[in-house]
């Protein structure tokens, strides 16, 4: 772990398992509440007593160093991501590694031009002239808690803008994928001038260690990515000390296929989306909404595409879909599929674990799904696609919005019509005819119970800034 500038072990450790074969990748320190408290104290002291919060030049230099170090060590990080996260090698060239590494470069550049102060118009008040301006200051000590599925993306999308803003950070990795997060701490300690205590990285199997980060009076802000259930607990825990809370939570996004869409393209996108990282993505479109009269034809096309997905060893460059993260996750996915068929859904293909080592699960397609049923409402986090027919555009929008979540979505069809439909769905991002909304400069986040706030882009920096308004009598 990285605590107060030192790379330290723990009093005990726990194994990180390669989900593709069940073998131990390595051991992570099993951090204790005392470790978390030391990390918090270091981050607090550094924030309160050093010039990190105000020295923009230093922060730009450190972010540039971090970006260069991440690029330089990306091949080691790639192998670790494949082994620990089960990410397909090809996917490490995108959202699992190369794309998040670019976030560091983006914020280093943004910081060079981002205005940390803004003037307001002079104000006449009680016969006096007031000069007024707003300065932006860091939110303070940030606790960053992340999910297991895209650990590098999740860690960097939090830590980098927090550092750019001048915050200090305690980052806790996910118990299923701790090593890749610890590796970031090691890179920070060894290859950058980021001062001791500015970034602290801990790992633990004990949920109480995460909980301490959400209750400590020394933490000013919690940024969390994970399930909506944990997000609720964090929001409640943070309320005693009225912390600023930023949440990136679950999703149940819909892909709407309009009747003038290219169905072959839609089927391909739906199949490759739901099997990307074996369905373990918050923003994946897990509900496909299709015109009722074209339902059977589209289901057949999706089936053909799902059959083409290459599933296997994530280290093999030909693999598209790797394993689920754990036996526990695979059991959860399987149980949801079983309950869906018991509730009346038709299993078109898949629906069971793949035998052999590792936690692989078949690409699965369900039809005849009641839009109000569990499988259409709850996040599965596995390669399970449900196809739901709609009667007209209003019906499609209403089914898409029939969710507690509002993270993302997709629509295919004639451009203007597709944009109009996208505007009616209450989610934080939307892909139109295959458009890619994910980039360091584009805000990402959810409506409704998918979260609060926006990560990345200028908004991602501003989440970590407070605004202080000054007024001075000048005449
Ligand atoms: P999880 O909620 O089980 O755990 C996330 C993190 O919270 C882990 O580090 C865990 O140790 C920690 N934690 C657990 N209980 C805690 C507590 N009481 N206090 C503080 N921390 C606690 O999520 P997961 O299974 O790791 O990840 C899957 C979930 O993450 C899915 O719901 C997925 O949609 C979501 N996710 C969302 C986004 C997004 O950007 N919206 C991105 C990736 C994943």
mmCIF file of N, CA and C in Angstrom, residues 63-140:
data_model
loop_
_atom_site.group_PDB
_atom_site.id
_atom_site.type_symbol
_atom_site.label_atom_id
_atom_site.label_comp_id
_atom_site.label_asym_id
_atom_site.label_seq_id
_atom_site.Cartn_x
_atom_site.Cartn_y
_atom_site.Cartn_z
ATOM 1 N N UNK A 63 1.441 15.798 -12.680
ATOM 2 C CA UNK A 63 0.507 15.064 -13.545
ATOM 3 C C UNK A 63 1.195 14.661 -14.850
ATOM 4 N N UNK A 64 2.042 15.534 -15.355
ATOM 5 C CA UNK A 64 2.789 15.173 -16.579
ATOM 6 C C UNK A 64 3.723 13.994 -16.303
ATOM 7 N N UNK A 65 4.379 14.015 -15.148
ATOM 8 C CA UNK A 65 5.251 12.881 -14.786
ATOM 9 C C UNK A 65 4.439 11.595 -14.648
ATOM 10 N N UNK A 66 3.287 11.727 -14.015
ATOM 11 C CA UNK A 66 2.459 10.527 -13.810
ATOM 12 C C UNK A 66 2.000 9.967 -15.157
ATOM 13 N N UNK A 67 1.593 10.865 -16.047
ATOM 14 C CA UNK A 67 1.167 10.411 -17.366
ATOM 15 C C UNK A 67 2.303 9.668 -18.074
ATOM 16 N N UNK A 68 3.499 10.279 -18.038
ATOM 17 C CA UNK A 68 4.658 9.652 -18.710
ATOM 18 C C UNK A 68 4.985 8.296 -18.071
ATOM 19 N N UNK A 69 4.909 8.214 -16.742
ATOM 20 C CA UNK A 69 5.242 6.956 -16.054
ATOM 21 C C UNK A 69 4.211 5.874 -16.374
ATOM 22 N N UNK A 70 2.952 6.277 -16.468
ATOM 23 C CA UNK A 70 1.915 5.287 -16.795
ATOM 24 C C UNK A 70 2.110 4.757 -18.207
ATOM 25 N N UNK A 71 2.461 5.661 -19.123
ATOM 26 C CA UNK A 71 2.714 5.231 -20.504
ATOM 27 C C UNK A 71 3.911 4.284 -20.525
ATOM 28 N N UNK A 72 4.962 4.676 -19.803
ATOM 29 C CA UNK A 72 6.193 3.881 -19.810
ATOM 30 C C UNK A 72 5.970 2.478 -19.222
ATOM 31 N N UNK A 73 5.095 2.384 -18.236
ATOM 32 C CA UNK A 73 4.875 1.085 -17.571
ATOM 33 C C UNK A 73 3.610 0.400 -18.061
ATOM 34 N N UNK A 74 3.078 0.852 -19.196
ATOM 35 C CA UNK A 74 1.778 0.318 -19.598
ATOM 36 C C UNK A 74 1.824 -1.162 -19.973
ATOM 37 N N UNK A 75 2.975 -1.662 -20.411
ATOM 38 C CA UNK A 75 2.980 -3.097 -20.759
ATOM 39 C C UNK A 75 2.882 -3.962 -19.506
ATOM 40 N N UNK A 76 3.559 -3.565 -18.402
ATOM 41 C CA UNK A 76 3.398 -4.322 -17.150
ATOM 42 C C UNK A 76 1.955 -4.219 -16.646
ATOM 43 N N UNK A 77 1.413 -2.994 -16.732
ATOM 44 C CA UNK A 77 0.036 -2.803 -16.273
ATOM 45 C C UNK A 77 -0.935 -3.619 -17.136
ATOM 46 N N UNK A 78 -0.624 -3.732 -18.424
ATOM 47 C CA UNK A 78 -1.494 -4.488 -19.344
ATOM 48 C C UNK A 78 -1.549 -5.965 -18.928
ATOM 49 N N UNK A 79 -0.385 -6.546 -18.657
ATOM 50 C CA UNK A 79 -0.363 -7.971 -18.301
ATOM 51 C C UNK A 79 -1.096 -8.191 -16.975
ATOM 52 N N UNK A 80 -0.909 -7.260 -16.049
ATOM 53 C CA UNK A 80 -1.585 -7.392 -14.755
ATOM 54 C C UNK A 80 -3.104 -7.248 -14.917
ATOM 55 N N UNK A 81 -3.520 -6.328 -15.795
ATOM 56 C CA UNK A 81 -4.962 -6.113 -16.017
ATOM 57 C C UNK A 81 -5.594 -7.369 -16.617
ATOM 58 N N UNK A 82 -4.879 -7.978 -17.553
ATOM 59 C CA UNK A 82 -5.406 -9.201 -18.175
ATOM 60 C C UNK A 82 -5.509 -10.304 -17.116
ATOM 61 N N UNK A 83 -4.451 -10.452 -16.317
ATOM 62 C CA UNK A 83 -4.413 -11.554 -15.349
ATOM 63 C C UNK A 83 -5.390 -11.339 -14.190
ATOM 64 N N UNK A 84 -5.454 -10.121 -13.680
ATOM 65 C CA UNK A 84 -6.250 -9.915 -12.466
ATOM 66 C C UNK A 84 -7.706 -9.576 -12.743
ATOM 67 N N UNK A 85 -7.931 -8.773 -13.786
ATOM 68 C CA UNK A 85 -9.287 -8.275 -14.055
ATOM 69 C C UNK A 85 -10.017 -9.203 -15.031
ATOM 70 N N UNK A 86 -9.245 -10.010 -15.766
ATOM 71 C CA UNK A 86 -9.854 -10.866 -16.784
ATOM 72 C C UNK A 86 -10.214 -10.090 -18.038
ATOM 73 N N UNK A 87 -9.586 -8.919 -18.206
ATOM 74 C CA UNK A 87 -9.874 -8.082 -19.376
ATOM 75 C C UNK A 87 -9.238 -8.706 -20.620
ATOM 76 N N UNK A 88 -9.983 -8.731 -21.717
ATOM 77 C CA UNK A 88 -9.426 -9.226 -22.974
ATOM 78 C C UNK A 88 -8.284 -8.296 -23.404
ATOM 79 N N UNK A 89 -7.223 -8.873 -23.931
ATOM 80 C CA UNK A 89 -6.053 -8.082 -24.334
ATOM 81 C C UNK A 89 -6.458 -6.901 -25.227
ATOM 82 N N UNK A 90 -7.341 -7.160 -26.202
ATOM 83 C CA UNK A 90 -7.735 -6.084 -27.120
ATOM 84 C C UNK A 90 -8.411 -4.941 -26.345
ATOM 85 N N UNK A 91 -9.140 -5.285 -25.282
ATOM 86 C CA UNK A 91 -9.855 -4.245 -24.527
ATOM 87 C C UNK A 91 -8.907 -3.411 -23.675
ATOM 88 N N UNK A 92 -7.696 -3.915 -23.417
ATOM 89 C CA UNK A 92 -6.748 -3.089 -22.657
ATOM 90 C C UNK A 92 -6.235 -1.931 -23.516
ATOM 91 N N UNK A 93 -6.448 -2.035 -24.830
ATOM 92 C CA UNK A 93 -6.058 -0.910 -25.696
ATOM 93 C C UNK A 93 -7.104 0.198 -25.646
ATOM 94 N N UNK A 94 -8.212 -0.077 -24.994
ATOM 95 C CA UNK A 94 -9.266 0.925 -24.837
ATOM 96 C C UNK A 94 -9.535 1.181 -23.372
ATOM 97 N N UNK A 95 -10.788 0.906 -22.981
ATOM 98 C CA UNK A 95 -11.285 1.345 -21.664
ATOM 99 C C UNK A 95 -10.567 0.732 -20.470
ATOM 100 N N UNK A 96 -9.876 -0.388 -20.663
ATOM 101 C CA UNK A 96 -9.227 -1.007 -19.499
ATOM 102 C C UNK A 96 -7.881 -0.375 -19.154
ATOM 103 N N UNK A 97 -7.207 0.236 -20.148
ATOM 104 C CA UNK A 97 -5.885 0.771 -19.812
ATOM 105 C C UNK A 97 -5.484 2.006 -20.625
ATOM 106 N N UNK A 98 -5.354 1.850 -21.947
ATOM 107 C CA UNK A 98 -4.786 2.965 -22.713
ATOM 108 C C UNK A 98 -5.671 4.217 -22.647
ATOM 109 N N UNK A 99 -6.988 4.016 -22.663
ATOM 110 C CA UNK A 99 -7.884 5.182 -22.587
ATOM 111 C C UNK A 99 -7.758 5.876 -21.222
ATOM 112 N N UNK A 100 -7.823 5.149 -20.091
ATOM 113 C CA UNK A 100 -7.666 5.859 -18.819
ATOM 114 C C UNK A 100 -6.303 6.513 -18.631
ATOM 115 N N UNK A 101 -5.244 5.917 -19.161
ATOM 116 C CA UNK A 101 -3.917 6.541 -19.021
ATOM 117 C C UNK A 101 -3.937 7.947 -19.645
ATOM 118 N N UNK A 102 -4.704 8.087 -20.725
ATOM 119 C CA UNK A 102 -4.780 9.399 -21.396
ATOM 120 C C UNK A 102 -5.420 10.466 -20.511
ATOM 121 N N UNK A 103 -6.178 10.049 -19.492
ATOM 122 C CA UNK A 103 -6.838 11.021 -18.603
ATOM 123 C C UNK A 103 -5.791 11.910 -17.916
ATOM 124 N N UNK A 104 -4.646 11.307 -17.547
ATOM 125 C CA UNK A 104 -3.613 12.083 -16.846
ATOM 126 C C UNK A 104 -3.089 13.202 -17.747
ATOM 127 N N UNK A 105 -2.859 12.881 -19.022
ATOM 128 C CA UNK A 105 -2.381 13.895 -19.963
ATOM 129 C C UNK A 105 -3.413 14.994 -20.172
ATOM 130 N N UNK A 106 -4.679 14.583 -20.246
ATOM 131 C CA UNK A 106 -5.745 15.549 -20.483
ATOM 132 C C UNK A 106 -5.812 16.589 -19.348
ATOM 133 N N UNK A 107 -5.786 16.106 -18.087
ATOM 134 C CA UNK A 107 -5.930 17.057 -16.971
ATOM 135 C C UNK A 107 -4.678 17.912 -16.777
ATOM 136 N N UNK A 108 -3.501 17.373 -17.119
ATOM 137 C CA UNK A 108 -2.290 18.197 -17.039
ATOM 138 C C UNK A 108 -2.433 19.384 -17.996
ATOM 139 N N UNK A 109 -2.973 19.133 -19.193
ATOM 140 C CA UNK A 109 -3.170 20.208 -20.180
ATOM 141 C C UNK A 109 -4.267 21.164 -19.729
ATOM 142 N N UNK A 110 -5.372 20.600 -19.246
ATOM 143 C CA UNK A 110 -6.509 21.440 -18.837
ATOM 144 C C UNK A 110 -6.090 22.431 -17.750
ATOM 145 N N UNK A 111 -5.261 21.950 -16.829
ATOM 146 C CA UNK A 111 -4.840 22.781 -15.702
ATOM 147 C C UNK A 111 -4.033 24.004 -16.160
ATOM 148 N N UNK A 112 -3.415 23.894 -17.339
ATOM 149 C CA UNK A 112 -2.608 25.030 -17.837
ATOM 150 C C UNK A 112 -3.480 26.219 -18.229
ATOM 151 N N UNK A 113 -4.740 25.945 -18.578
ATOM 152 C CA UNK A 113 -5.595 27.036 -19.061
ATOM 153 C C UNK A 113 -6.857 27.245 -18.227
ATOM 154 N N UNK A 114 -7.167 26.304 -17.344
ATOM 155 C CA UNK A 114 -8.431 26.399 -16.612
ATOM 156 C C UNK A 114 -8.389 27.603 -15.654
ATOM 157 N N UNK A 115 -9.375 28.489 -15.716
ATOM 158 C CA UNK A 115 -9.355 29.664 -14.832
ATOM 159 C C UNK A 115 -9.710 29.300 -13.389
ATOM 160 N N UNK A 116 -8.765 29.533 -12.474
ATOM 161 C CA UNK A 116 -9.014 29.245 -11.060
ATOM 162 C C UNK A 116 -9.663 30.435 -10.362
ATOM 163 N N UNK A 117 -9.907 31.500 -11.133
ATOM 164 C CA UNK A 117 -10.553 32.676 -10.555
ATOM 165 C C UNK A 117 -11.418 33.321 -11.637
ATOM 166 N N UNK A 118 -12.582 33.845 -11.237
ATOM 167 C CA UNK A 118 -13.471 34.501 -12.202
ATOM 168 C C UNK A 118 -13.993 35.794 -11.598
ATOM 169 N N UNK A 119 -13.974 36.875 -12.392
ATOM 170 C CA UNK A 119 -14.475 38.156 -11.901
ATOM 171 C C UNK A 119 -15.984 38.248 -12.060
ATOM 172 N N UNK A 120 -16.626 38.869 -11.078
ATOM 173 C CA UNK A 120 -18.031 39.242 -11.211
ATOM 174 C C UNK A 120 -18.072 40.756 -11.470
ATOM 175 N N UNK A 121 -19.212 41.249 -11.941
ATOM 176 C CA UNK A 121 -19.332 42.700 -12.144
ATOM 177 C C UNK A 121 -19.242 43.421 -10.795
ATOM 178 N N UNK A 122 -18.711 44.657 -10.800
ATOM 179 C CA UNK A 122 -18.720 45.459 -9.579
ATOM 180 C C UNK A 122 -20.158 45.695 -9.136
ATOM 181 N N UNK A 123 -20.333 45.801 -7.828
ATOM 182 C CA UNK A 123 -21.678 45.964 -7.277
ATOM 183 C C UNK A 123 -21.717 47.225 -6.406
ATOM 184 N N UNK A 124 -22.714 48.071 -6.655
ATOM 185 C CA UNK A 124 -22.925 49.228 -5.782
ATOM 186 C C UNK A 124 -23.820 48.776 -4.638
ATOM 187 N N UNK A 125 -23.341 48.963 -3.383
ATOM 188 C CA UNK A 125 -24.154 48.516 -2.255
ATOM 189 C C UNK A 125 -24.017 49.519 -1.118
ATOM 190 N N UNK A 126 -25.121 50.089 -0.701
ATOM 191 C CA UNK A 126 -25.166 51.088 0.381
ATOM 192 C C UNK A 126 -24.141 52.193 0.142
ATOM 193 N N UNK A 127 -24.113 52.656 -1.116
ATOM 194 C CA UNK A 127 -23.247 53.780 -1.457
ATOM 195 C C UNK A 127 -21.789 53.410 -1.650
ATOM 196 N N UNK A 128 -21.490 52.124 -1.578
ATOM 197 C CA UNK A 128 -20.084 51.719 -1.745
ATOM 198 C C UNK A 128 -19.948 50.807 -2.956
ATOM 199 N N UNK A 129 -18.753 50.914 -3.524
ATOM 200 C CA UNK A 129 -18.500 50.108 -4.712
ATOM 201 C C UNK A 129 -17.766 48.830 -4.277
ATOM 202 N N UNK A 130 -18.317 47.683 -4.650
ATOM 203 C CA UNK A 130 -17.738 46.392 -4.270
ATOM 204 C C UNK A 130 -17.086 45.740 -5.484
ATOM 205 N N UNK A 131 -15.814 45.442 -5.352
ATOM 206 C CA UNK A 131 -15.171 44.589 -6.378
ATOM 207 C C UNK A 131 -15.398 43.154 -5.951
ATOM 208 N N UNK A 132 -15.826 42.290 -6.885
ATOM 209 C CA UNK A 132 -16.176 40.914 -6.486
ATOM 210 C C UNK A 132 -15.531 39.909 -7.435
ATOM 211 N N UNK A 133 -15.132 38.820 -6.879
ATOM 212 C CA UNK A 133 -14.596 37.732 -7.705
ATOM 213 C C UNK A 133 -14.777 36.393 -7.005
ATOM 214 N N UNK A 134 -14.654 35.331 -7.782
ATOM 215 C CA UNK A 134 -14.815 33.970 -7.251
ATOM 216 C C UNK A 134 -13.517 33.209 -7.471
ATOM 217 N N UNK A 135 -12.971 32.651 -6.418
ATOM 218 C CA UNK A 135 -11.787 31.787 -6.559
ATOM 219 C C UNK A 135 -12.191 30.345 -6.341
ATOM 220 N N UNK A 136 -11.545 29.475 -7.111
ATOM 221 C CA UNK A 136 -11.852 28.056 -6.980
ATOM 222 C C UNK A 136 -10.759 27.400 -6.154
ATOM 223 N N UNK A 137 -11.166 26.680 -5.150
ATOM 224 C CA UNK A 137 -10.231 26.029 -4.233
ATOM 225 C C UNK A 137 -10.543 24.541 -4.186
ATOM 226 N N UNK A 138 -9.542 23.721 -3.872
ATOM 227 C CA UNK A 138 -9.804 22.278 -3.812
ATOM 228 C C UNK A 138 -10.801 21.924 -2.715
ATOM 229 N N UNK A 139 -11.576 20.859 -2.944
ATOM 230 C CA UNK A 139 -12.593 20.434 -1.980
ATOM 231 C C UNK A 139 -11.962 19.919 -0.693
ATOM 232 N N UNK A 140 -10.683 19.501 -0.743
ATOM 233 C CA UNK A 140 -10.026 19.062 0.488
ATOM 234 C C UNK A 140 -9.501 17.644 0.379
#
